[in-house]
mmCIF file of C-alpha atoms in Angstrom:
data_model
loop_
_atom_site.group_PDB
_atom_site.id
_atom_site.type_symbol
_atom_site.label_atom_id
_atom_site.label_comp_id
_atom_site.label_asym_id
_atom_site.label_seq_id
_atom_site.Cartn_x
_atom_site.Cartn_y
_atom_site.Cartn_z
ATOM 1 C CA MET I 12 -7.849 -7.704 -7.057
ATOM 2 C CA HIS I 13 -4.483 -6.329 -8.240
ATOM 3 C CA GLU I 14 -3.255 -9.679 -9.579
ATOM 4 C CA LEU I 15 -4.007 -8.828 -12.973
ATOM 5 C CA SER I 16 -1.976 -5.759 -13.094
ATOM 6 C CA VAL I 17 0.878 -7.777 -11.528
ATOM 7 C CA ALA I 18 0.453 -10.541 -14.240
ATOM 8 C CA LYS I 19 0.937 -7.827 -16.778
ATOM 9 C CA ASN I 20 4.160 -6.549 -15.290
ATOM 10 C CA ILE I 21 5.346 -10.107 -15.169
ATOM 11 C CA ILE I 22 4.611 -10.731 -18.962
ATOM 12 C CA ARG I 23 6.433 -7.159 -19.521
ATOM 13 C CA ILE I 24 9.400 -8.115 -17.675
ATOM 14 C CA ALA I 25 9.699 -11.421 -19.201
ATOM 15 C CA ARG I 26 9.550 -9.872 -22.822
ATOM 16 C CA GLU I 27 12.036 -7.277 -22.055
ATOM 17 C CA HIS I 28 14.465 -10.158 -21.399
ATOM 18 C CA LEU I 29 13.551 -11.963 -24.792
ATOM 19 C CA THR I 30 14.342 -11.645 -28.340
ATOM 20 C CA PRO I 31 11.295 -11.484 -30.560
ATOM 21 C CA GLU I 32 12.431 -14.854 -32.009
ATOM 22 C CA GLU I 33 12.556 -16.393 -28.509
ATOM 23 C CA GLU I 34 9.146 -15.109 -27.143
ATOM 24 C CA PRO I 35 6.988 -17.970 -28.970
ATOM 25 C CA PHE I 36 9.374 -20.451 -27.207
ATOM 26 C CA LEU I 37 9.133 -19.337 -23.694
ATOM 27 C CA LYS I 38 7.869 -22.304 -21.799
ATOM 28 C CA LYS I 39 7.625 -21.189 -18.459
ATOM 29 C CA ILE I 40 8.072 -18.046 -16.444
ATOM 30 C CA CYS I 41 9.158 -18.653 -12.803
ATOM 31 C CA VAL I 42 8.199 -16.298 -10.071
ATOM 32 C CA ARG I 43 8.888 -16.053 -6.383
ATOM 33 C CA ILE I 44 5.735 -14.499 -4.524
ATOM 34 C CA GLY I 45 5.845 -13.786 -0.567
ATOM 35 C CA ALA I 46 2.939 -15.164 1.504
ATOM 36 C CA PHE I 47 2.740 -11.661 2.947
ATOM 37 C CA SER I 48 2.820 -9.841 -0.459
ATOM 38 C CA THR I 49 -1.092 -9.581 -0.552
ATOM 39 C CA ILE I 50 -1.154 -11.559 -3.852
ATOM 40 C CA ILE I 51 -3.701 -14.682 -4.051
ATOM 41 C CA PRO I 52 -1.559 -17.303 -6.060
ATOM 42 C CA GLU I 53 -4.912 -18.654 -7.924
ATOM 43 C CA PHE I 54 -5.866 -15.160 -8.892
ATOM 44 C CA LEU I 55 -2.317 -14.407 -10.239
ATOM 45 C CA GLN I 56 -2.525 -17.767 -12.210
ATOM 46 C CA SER I 57 -5.986 -16.925 -13.531
ATOM 47 C CA GLY I 58 -4.856 -13.148 -14.224
ATOM 48 C CA PHE I 59 -1.684 -14.372 -16.090
ATOM 49 C CA ASP I 60 -3.925 -16.744 -18.256
ATOM 50 C CA ALA I 61 -6.024 -13.608 -19.303
ATOM 51 C CA ALA I 62 -2.970 -11.151 -19.723
ATOM 52 C CA ARG I 63 -1.141 -13.676 -21.901
ATOM 53 C CA ASP I 64 -3.958 -13.813 -24.427
ATOM 54 C CA GLY I 65 -3.165 -11.928 -27.486
ATOM 55 C CA THR I 66 0.551 -11.732 -26.922
ATOM 56 C CA PRO I 67 3.429 -13.938 -28.189
ATOM 57 C CA LEU I 68 3.549 -15.679 -24.856
ATOM 58 C CA LYS I 69 -0.075 -17.075 -25.263
ATOM 59 C CA ASN I 70 1.335 -20.745 -24.613
ATOM 60 C CA THR I 71 3.580 -19.741 -21.655
ATOM 61 C CA GLU I 72 3.090 -21.256 -18.369
ATOM 62 C CA LEU I 73 3.308 -19.411 -14.826
ATOM 63 C CA ASP I 74 5.188 -21.234 -12.095
ATOM 64 C CA ILE I 75 4.567 -19.866 -8.869
ATOM 65 C CA THR I 76 6.670 -20.686 -5.637
ATOM 66 C CA ILE I 77 5.389 -19.268 -2.580
ATOM 67 C CA VAL I 78 7.972 -17.870 -0.049
ATOM 68 C CA PRO I 79 6.727 -18.470 3.570
ATOM 69 C CA LEU I 80 6.855 -15.245 5.775
ATOM 70 C CA ARG I 81 10.103 -15.137 7.826
ATOM 71 C CA ILE I 82 10.818 -12.782 10.855
ATOM 72 C CA LYS I 83 14.070 -12.030 12.576
ATOM 73 C CA CYS I 84 13.977 -10.963 16.129
ATOM 74 C CA ARG I 85 15.681 -7.783 16.840
ATOM 75 C CA ASN I 86 16.121 -8.940 20.490
ATOM 76 C CA CYS I 87 17.593 -12.280 20.112
ATOM 77 C CA ASN I 88 18.413 -12.618 16.621
ATOM 78 C CA HIS I 89 16.387 -15.839 16.167
ATOM 79 C CA GLU I 90 14.955 -16.329 12.848
ATOM 80 C CA THR I 91 11.908 -18.297 11.945
ATOM 81 C CA GLU I 92 8.715 -18.758 9.743
ATOM 82 C CA ILE I 93 5.695 -17.561 10.973
ATOM 83 C CA GLU I 94 1.874 -17.408 10.219
ATOM 84 C CA PRO I 95 0.919 -13.785 8.935
ATOM 85 C CA VAL I 96 -0.648 -12.594 12.237
ATOM 86 C CA ASP I 97 2.059 -13.772 14.691
ATOM 87 C CA PHE I 98 4.744 -11.136 14.760
ATOM 88 C CA VAL I 99 6.092 -12.457 18.011
ATOM 89 C CA CYS I 100 9.452 -14.276 18.454
ATOM 90 C CA PRO I 101 8.652 -17.874 19.495
ATOM 91 C CA LEU I 102 11.888 -18.080 21.578
ATOM 92 C CA CYS I 103 12.186 -14.687 23.748
ATOM 93 C CA THR I 104 8.487 -13.338 22.872
ATOM 94 C CA SER I 105 9.715 -10.125 21.886
ATOM 95 C CA THR I 106 7.520 -8.279 19.395
ATOM 96 C CA ASP I 107 10.436 -6.294 18.044
ATOM 97 C CA VAL I 108 10.730 -8.356 14.978
ATOM 98 C CA GLU I 109 11.606 -7.473 11.257
ATOM 99 C CA VAL I 110 10.253 -9.209 8.390
ATOM 100 C CA VAL I 111 13.121 -10.907 6.359
ATOM 101 C CA ALA I 112 11.197 -12.684 3.743
ATOM 102 C CA GLY I 113 7.615 -13.092 2.581
ATOM 103 C CA ASN I 114 6.935 -9.642 1.221
ATOM 104 C CA GLU I 115 8.756 -10.420 -2.295
ATOM 105 C CA MET I 116 7.477 -10.686 -5.826
ATOM 106 C CA ILE I 117 10.177 -11.724 -8.148
ATOM 107 C CA VAL I 118 10.430 -12.922 -11.616
ATOM 108 C CA THR I 119 13.253 -15.566 -11.155
ATOM 109 C CA ASP I 120 13.927 -17.496 -14.472
ATOM 110 C CA LEU I 121 12.666 -17.685 -18.073
ATOM 111 C CA GLU I 122 12.583 -21.318 -19.462
ATOM 112 C CA ILE I 123 12.953 -21.332 -23.323
ATOM 113 C CA SER I 124 12.505 -24.474 -25.297
ATOM 114 C CA ASP I 125 14.797 -25.102 -28.370
ATOM 115 C CA ASN I 126 12.102 -25.325 -30.721
ATOM 116 C CA MET D 1 16.137 -26.113 -23.046
ATOM 117 C CA SER D 2 17.670 -22.869 -21.783
ATOM 118 C CA ILE D 3 16.996 -21.033 -18.785
ATOM 119 C CA LYS D 4 17.573 -17.302 -18.264
ATOM 120 C CA THR D 5 17.955 -16.263 -14.689
ATOM 121 C CA ILE D 6 16.602 -12.629 -14.464
ATOM 122 C CA GLU D 7 15.880 -11.995 -10.558
ATOM 123 C CA ARG D 8 13.596 -9.078 -11.465
ATOM 124 C CA LYS D 9 11.171 -7.427 -8.827
ATOM 125 C CA VAL D 10 7.751 -7.361 -10.435
ATOM 126 C CA LEU D 11 7.112 -3.897 -9.041
ATOM 127 C CA GLN D 12 10.432 -2.652 -9.836
ATOM 128 C CA LYS D 13 9.123 0.186 -12.065
ATOM 129 C CA ASN D 14 6.734 1.414 -9.557
ATOM 130 C CA ASP D 15 9.505 1.420 -6.928
ATOM 131 C CA GLU D 16 11.875 3.406 -9.128
ATOM 132 C CA VAL D 17 9.148 6.133 -9.735
ATOM 133 C CA ALA D 18 8.215 5.930 -5.937
ATOM 134 C CA SER D 19 11.769 6.680 -5.106
ATOM 135 C CA ASP D 20 11.643 9.775 -7.590
ATOM 136 C CA ASN D 21 8.599 10.838 -5.812
ATOM 137 C CA ARG D 22 10.418 10.505 -2.405
ATOM 138 C CA LEU D 23 13.206 12.572 -3.734
ATOM 139 C CA PHE D 24 10.859 15.168 -4.958
ATOM 140 C CA PHE D 25 9.042 15.277 -1.498
ATOM 141 C CA LYS D 26 12.390 15.755 0.313
ATOM 142 C CA LYS D 27 13.816 18.389 -2.101
ATOM 143 C CA ASN D 28 10.604 20.360 -1.734
ATOM 144 C CA GLY D 29 10.311 19.944 2.134
ATOM 145 C CA ILE D 30 7.138 18.199 1.687
ATOM 146 C CA LEU D 31 5.637 15.611 4.158
ATOM 147 C CA ALA D 32 3.545 13.135 1.960
ATOM 148 C CA LEU D 33 1.218 10.831 3.864
ATOM 149 C CA ASN D 34 -0.620 7.996 1.942
ATOM 150 C CA LEU D 35 -4.097 7.628 3.591
ATOM 151 C CA VAL D 36 -5.487 3.842 3.233
ATOM 152 C CA SER D 37 -8.653 2.250 4.429
ATOM 153 C CA SER D 38 -11.541 0.465 3.352
ATOM 154 C CA PRO D 39 -14.313 2.267 1.590
ATOM 155 C CA GLY D 40 -16.613 4.214 3.837
ATOM 156 C CA SER D 41 -14.296 4.673 6.860
ATOM 157 C CA GLY D 42 -14.456 8.189 6.682
ATOM 158 C CA LYS D 43 -11.086 9.341 4.895
ATOM 159 C CA THR D 44 -12.573 12.166 3.189
ATOM 160 C CA SER D 45 -14.657 13.416 6.242
ATOM 161 C CA LEU D 46 -11.315 13.206 8.457
ATOM 162 C CA LEU D 47 -9.475 15.104 5.507
ATOM 163 C CA GLU D 48 -12.373 17.708 5.499
ATOM 164 C CA LYS D 49 -11.904 18.221 9.152
ATOM 165 C CA THR D 50 -8.198 18.187 9.203
ATOM 166 C CA LEU D 51 -8.034 20.866 6.367
ATOM 167 C CA GLU D 52 -10.514 23.005 8.478
ATOM 168 C CA LYS D 53 -8.548 23.022 11.498
ATOM 169 C CA LEU D 54 -5.146 23.252 9.914
ATOM 170 C CA LYS D 55 -5.634 25.561 7.230
ATOM 171 C CA THR D 56 -4.193 28.612 8.961
ATOM 172 C CA ARG D 57 -1.335 26.602 10.502
ATOM 173 C CA VAL D 58 0.107 24.345 7.657
ATOM 174 C CA ARG D 59 0.309 24.741 3.929
ATOM 175 C CA MET D 60 -1.445 21.614 2.538
ATOM 176 C CA ALA D 61 -2.398 19.929 -0.635
ATOM 177 C CA VAL D 62 -4.381 16.783 -1.414
ATOM 178 C CA VAL D 63 -4.233 14.029 -4.148
ATOM 179 C CA ILE D 64 -7.385 11.839 -4.275
ATOM 180 C CA GLY D 65 -7.573 8.648 -5.906
ATOM 181 C CA ASP D 66 -10.926 6.934 -6.794
ATOM 182 C CA VAL D 67 -12.031 4.365 -9.102
ATOM 183 C CA GLN D 68 -14.688 6.640 -10.607
ATOM 184 C CA THR D 69 -15.961 10.252 -10.018
ATOM 185 C CA ASP D 70 -14.631 13.467 -8.884
ATOM 186 C CA LEU D 71 -16.860 13.653 -5.994
ATOM 187 C CA ASP D 72 -14.312 13.427 -3.235
ATOM 188 C CA ALA D 73 -12.240 16.611 -4.844
ATOM 189 C CA ARG D 74 -15.475 18.613 -4.930
ATOM 190 C CA ARG D 75 -16.194 17.988 -1.321
ATOM 191 C CA LEU D 76 -12.864 19.449 -0.403
ATOM 192 C CA ASP D 77 -12.940 22.191 -3.194
ATOM 193 C CA SER D 78 -14.176 24.978 -0.635
ATOM 194 C CA PHE D 79 -10.866 25.121 1.175
ATOM 195 C CA GLY D 80 -9.071 26.845 -1.720
ATOM 196 C CA LEU D 81 -6.058 24.321 -1.488
ATOM 197 C CA PRO D 82 -4.711 22.193 -4.579
ATOM 198 C CA VAL D 83 -6.969 19.215 -4.626
ATOM 199 C CA ILE D 84 -5.987 17.081 -7.602
ATOM 200 C CA GLN D 85 -8.514 14.096 -8.170
ATOM 201 C CA LEU D 86 -7.120 11.041 -9.891
ATOM 202 C CA VAL D 87 -9.424 8.376 -11.452
ATOM 203 C CA THR D 88 -7.961 4.920 -11.615
ATOM 204 C CA ASN D 89 -10.642 3.876 -14.095
ATOM 205 C CA GLY D 90 -11.304 0.206 -12.267
ATOM 206 C CA ALA D 91 -7.896 0.058 -10.822
ATOM 207 C CA CYS D 92 -8.117 -0.906 -6.969
ATOM 208 C CA HIS D 93 -5.208 1.184 -6.060
ATOM 209 C CA LEU D 94 -2.907 4.197 -6.772
ATOM 210 C CA GLU D 95 0.399 3.662 -8.284
ATOM 211 C CA ALA D 96 3.606 5.791 -8.162
ATOM 212 C CA THR D 97 3.217 6.861 -11.701
ATOM 213 C CA LEU D 98 -0.300 8.393 -11.344
ATOM 214 C CA VAL D 99 0.960 10.291 -8.252
ATOM 215 C CA GLN D 100 4.016 11.622 -9.960
ATOM 216 C CA GLU D 101 1.737 12.923 -12.720
ATOM 217 C CA ALA D 102 -0.320 14.802 -10.150
ATOM 218 C CA LEU D 103 2.776 16.327 -8.365
ATOM 219 C CA SER D 104 3.097 19.277 -11.140
ATOM 220 C CA ASP D 105 -0.310 20.427 -10.105
ATOM 221 C CA ILE D 106 0.169 20.962 -6.337
ATOM 222 C CA GLN D 107 2.219 24.058 -6.244
ATOM 223 C CA ALA D 108 5.167 21.994 -4.497
ATOM 224 C CA GLU D 109 7.084 24.986 -3.214
ATOM 225 C CA GLN D 110 4.106 26.268 -1.211
ATOM 226 C CA THR D 111 3.207 22.734 0.193
ATOM 227 C CA ASP D 112 4.397 21.442 3.564
ATOM 228 C CA LEU D 113 1.912 18.603 3.936
ATOM 229 C CA LEU D 114 0.485 16.294 1.089
ATOM 230 C CA PHE D 115 -2.351 13.963 1.831
ATOM 231 C CA ILE D 116 -2.572 11.219 -0.674
ATOM 232 C CA GLU D 117 -5.968 9.643 -0.371
ATOM 233 C CA ASN D 118 -5.711 6.129 -1.724
ATOM 234 C CA VAL D 119 -8.576 4.123 -3.257
ATOM 235 C CA GLY D 120 -10.784 2.484 -0.507
ATOM 236 C CA ASN D 121 -9.338 -0.979 -0.251
ATOM 237 C CA LEU D 122 -7.337 -2.753 2.513
ATOM 238 C CA VAL D 123 -5.618 -5.149 0.285
ATOM 239 C CA CYS D 124 -4.046 -3.854 -2.887
ATOM 240 C CA PRO D 125 -2.718 -0.366 -1.873
ATOM 241 C CA ALA D 126 -0.341 -2.096 0.825
ATOM 242 C CA GLY D 127 1.740 -3.354 -2.008
ATOM 243 C CA PHE D 128 2.331 -0.155 -3.729
ATOM 244 C CA ASP D 129 4.909 2.381 -2.644
ATOM 245 C CA LEU D 130 3.964 5.891 -3.788
ATOM 246 C CA GLY D 131 7.026 7.540 -2.366
ATOM 247 C CA GLU D 132 5.250 8.618 0.800
ATOM 248 C CA ALA D 133 6.846 9.351 4.374
ATOM 249 C CA MET D 134 4.147 7.166 5.986
ATOM 250 C CA LYS D 135 1.048 5.197 5.483
ATOM 251 C CA VAL D 136 -1.754 6.166 7.658
ATOM 252 C CA VAL D 137 -4.463 3.440 7.968
ATOM 253 C CA ILE D 138 -8.053 4.662 8.872
ATOM 254 C CA ALA D 139 -10.250 2.074 10.509
ATOM 255 C CA SER D 140 -13.837 2.992 11.512
ATOM 256 C CA THR D 141 -15.530 1.439 14.547
ATOM 257 C CA THR D 142 -18.417 0.118 12.066
ATOM 258 C CA GLU D 143 -15.866 -2.279 10.638
ATOM 259 C CA GLY D 144 -15.556 -4.306 13.676
ATOM 260 C CA ASP D 145 -12.237 -4.903 15.758
ATOM 261 C CA ASP D 146 -10.905 -7.834 13.694
ATOM 262 C CA LYS D 147 -9.935 -5.889 10.745
ATOM 263 C CA PRO D 148 -6.086 -5.782 11.669
ATOM 264 C CA LEU D 149 -6.012 -9.621 11.878
ATOM 265 C CA LYS D 150 -7.868 -9.936 8.697
ATOM 266 C CA TYR D 151 -5.797 -7.463 6.595
ATOM 267 C CA PRO D 152 -2.540 -7.716 8.308
ATOM 268 C CA ALA D 153 -0.323 -6.593 5.315
ATOM 269 C CA MET D 154 -1.876 -3.003 5.505
ATOM 270 C CA PHE D 155 -1.574 -2.569 9.294
ATOM 271 C CA ARG D 156 1.916 -4.062 9.406
ATOM 272 C CA ASN D 157 3.055 -1.512 6.484
ATOM 273 C CA ALA D 158 1.449 1.475 8.122
ATOM 274 C CA SER D 159 2.996 3.819 10.629
ATOM 275 C CA VAL D 160 -0.294 5.428 11.999
ATOM 276 C CA LEU D 161 -3.675 4.029 12.815
ATOM 277 C CA VAL D 162 -6.729 6.395 12.959
ATOM 278 C CA ILE D 163 -9.757 4.828 14.612
ATOM 279 C CA ASN D 164 -12.601 6.792 13.144
ATOM 280 C CA LYS D 165 -16.250 6.935 14.068
ATOM 281 C CA THR D 166 -15.695 6.736 17.833
ATOM 282 C CA ASP D 167 -19.152 8.408 18.378
ATOM 283 C CA LEU D 168 -20.802 5.110 17.043
ATOM 284 C CA ILE D 169 -19.254 2.824 19.635
ATOM 285 C CA PRO D 170 -22.465 2.461 21.662
ATOM 286 C CA TYR D 171 -24.118 1.438 18.543
ATOM 287 C CA VAL D 172 -21.777 -1.048 16.750
ATOM 288 C CA ASN D 173 -20.224 -4.455 17.739
ATOM 289 C CA CYS D 174 -16.780 -2.987 18.194
ATOM 290 C CA ASP D 175 -14.585 -3.319 21.302
ATOM 291 C CA LEU D 176 -12.078 -0.319 21.109
ATOM 292 C CA ALA D 177 -9.339 -1.968 23.378
ATOM 293 C CA GLU D 178 -9.533 -5.286 21.198
ATOM 294 C CA LEU D 179 -9.206 -3.142 18.014
ATOM 295 C CA ARG D 180 -6.251 -1.488 19.538
ATOM 296 C CA ASN D 181 -4.668 -4.790 20.724
ATOM 297 C CA ASN D 182 -5.260 -6.457 17.390
ATOM 298 C CA ALA D 183 -3.549 -3.607 15.686
ATOM 299 C CA LEU D 184 -0.505 -3.511 17.848
ATOM 300 C CA ARG D 185 -0.219 -7.458 17.784
ATOM 301 C CA ILE D 186 0.472 -6.995 14.002
ATOM 302 C CA ASN D 187 2.451 -3.795 14.351
ATOM 303 C CA PRO D 188 3.644 -2.657 17.891
ATOM 304 C CA SER D 189 5.040 0.550 16.511
ATOM 305 C CA LEU D 190 1.728 1.869 15.453
ATOM 306 C CA THR D 191 1.084 5.451 16.663
ATOM 307 C CA ILE D 192 -2.808 5.284 17.223
ATOM 308 C CA PHE D 193 -5.440 8.000 17.194
ATOM 309 C CA GLU D 194 -9.094 7.863 18.137
ATOM 310 C CA THR D 195 -11.330 10.230 16.327
ATOM 311 C CA SER D 196 -14.805 11.299 15.593
ATOM 312 C CA CYS D 197 -15.820 13.626 12.758
ATOM 313 C CA VAL D 198 -19.189 14.099 14.131
ATOM 314 C CA ASN D 199 -18.360 15.316 17.620
ATOM 315 C CA ASP D 200 -14.733 16.354 16.822
ATOM 316 C CA ASP D 201 -13.361 14.046 19.625
ATOM 317 C CA GLY D 202 -9.668 13.461 19.132
ATOM 318 C CA LEU D 203 -9.183 15.677 16.122
ATOM 319 C CA ASP D 204 -7.092 18.177 17.990
ATOM 320 C CA ASN D 205 -4.565 15.385 18.978
ATOM 321 C CA TRP D 206 -4.479 14.227 15.393
ATOM 322 C CA CYS D 207 -3.858 17.599 14.090
ATOM 323 C CA ASP D 208 -1.260 18.554 16.565
ATOM 324 C CA TRP D 209 0.703 15.478 15.868
ATOM 325 C CA LEU D 210 0.591 16.443 12.151
ATOM 326 C CA VAL D 211 1.870 19.709 12.855
ATOM 327 C CA GLN D 212 4.782 18.257 14.922
ATOM 328 C CA GLN D 213 5.588 15.948 11.936
ATOM 329 C CA VAL D 214 5.700 18.724 9.520
ATOM 330 C CA GLU D 215 7.928 20.679 11.748
ATOM 331 C CA LYS D 216 10.314 17.726 12.357
#
């Protein structure tokens, strides 16, 4: 539900890093979204399509890379990818694990075409 | 074609304001709790009971977020405490800036415990830091025992779970042990309370714990 406001933030951040001359040539915004970030990629995509309308980025595409949820075991230091409801170390079965990836929402790259 | 690598957090602005809020709470010795739940779990009822029980023991204030109306703030008006209603006008969660705007109205130097009642929603508020010391998730028995598995981010990011409406257990399809197990499977470090705002079961435990946290 909050994907539209996230999309607006993405557009704001992109524009902060562009000159007004560059804006119409921004081809793609690349973002990294964690699987545990509460963002639904399809909703973010449609939110982005709505949010870019009426801005100089109206032809810009959003490229979403999903980062799987990764945990690190505080007991045996094993690091692994998990499904979001299994916060258990598969090696030693400890539940004392920390999330090391999968929460993030990051604007990584801006691809600008030459003309 | 040229590529600018920027590596910027999408919610960086929110996180910066949340840090400012956290600093504000620390400076003023305020314990700030972010109360999150689905709509209708009994957040405001729990607050009513909590304010009633603690009004002579702890100096409290409340910031309430709703999509529309000030109905919740009016329910809490009778306690004579600072109660600030935030109307998000459609937004499904509170953001740090909105909370920051409310902080000038809570009489910070006379507040030890601040409740921030988030918009009823088990998804979006999980992602937005407000600067609170802890998130308290309230799950009512009428929602069933599987909510932690369906909304893991909220339960993982919370420090405390209050299982509310325990008086309705005989009438609803909710296994209390299963609800606790599911919550602890997502987050083994959760502190769990069971409360009823109808027969007052468990409220003293919850309130005593709050007092302990304030005194820490």
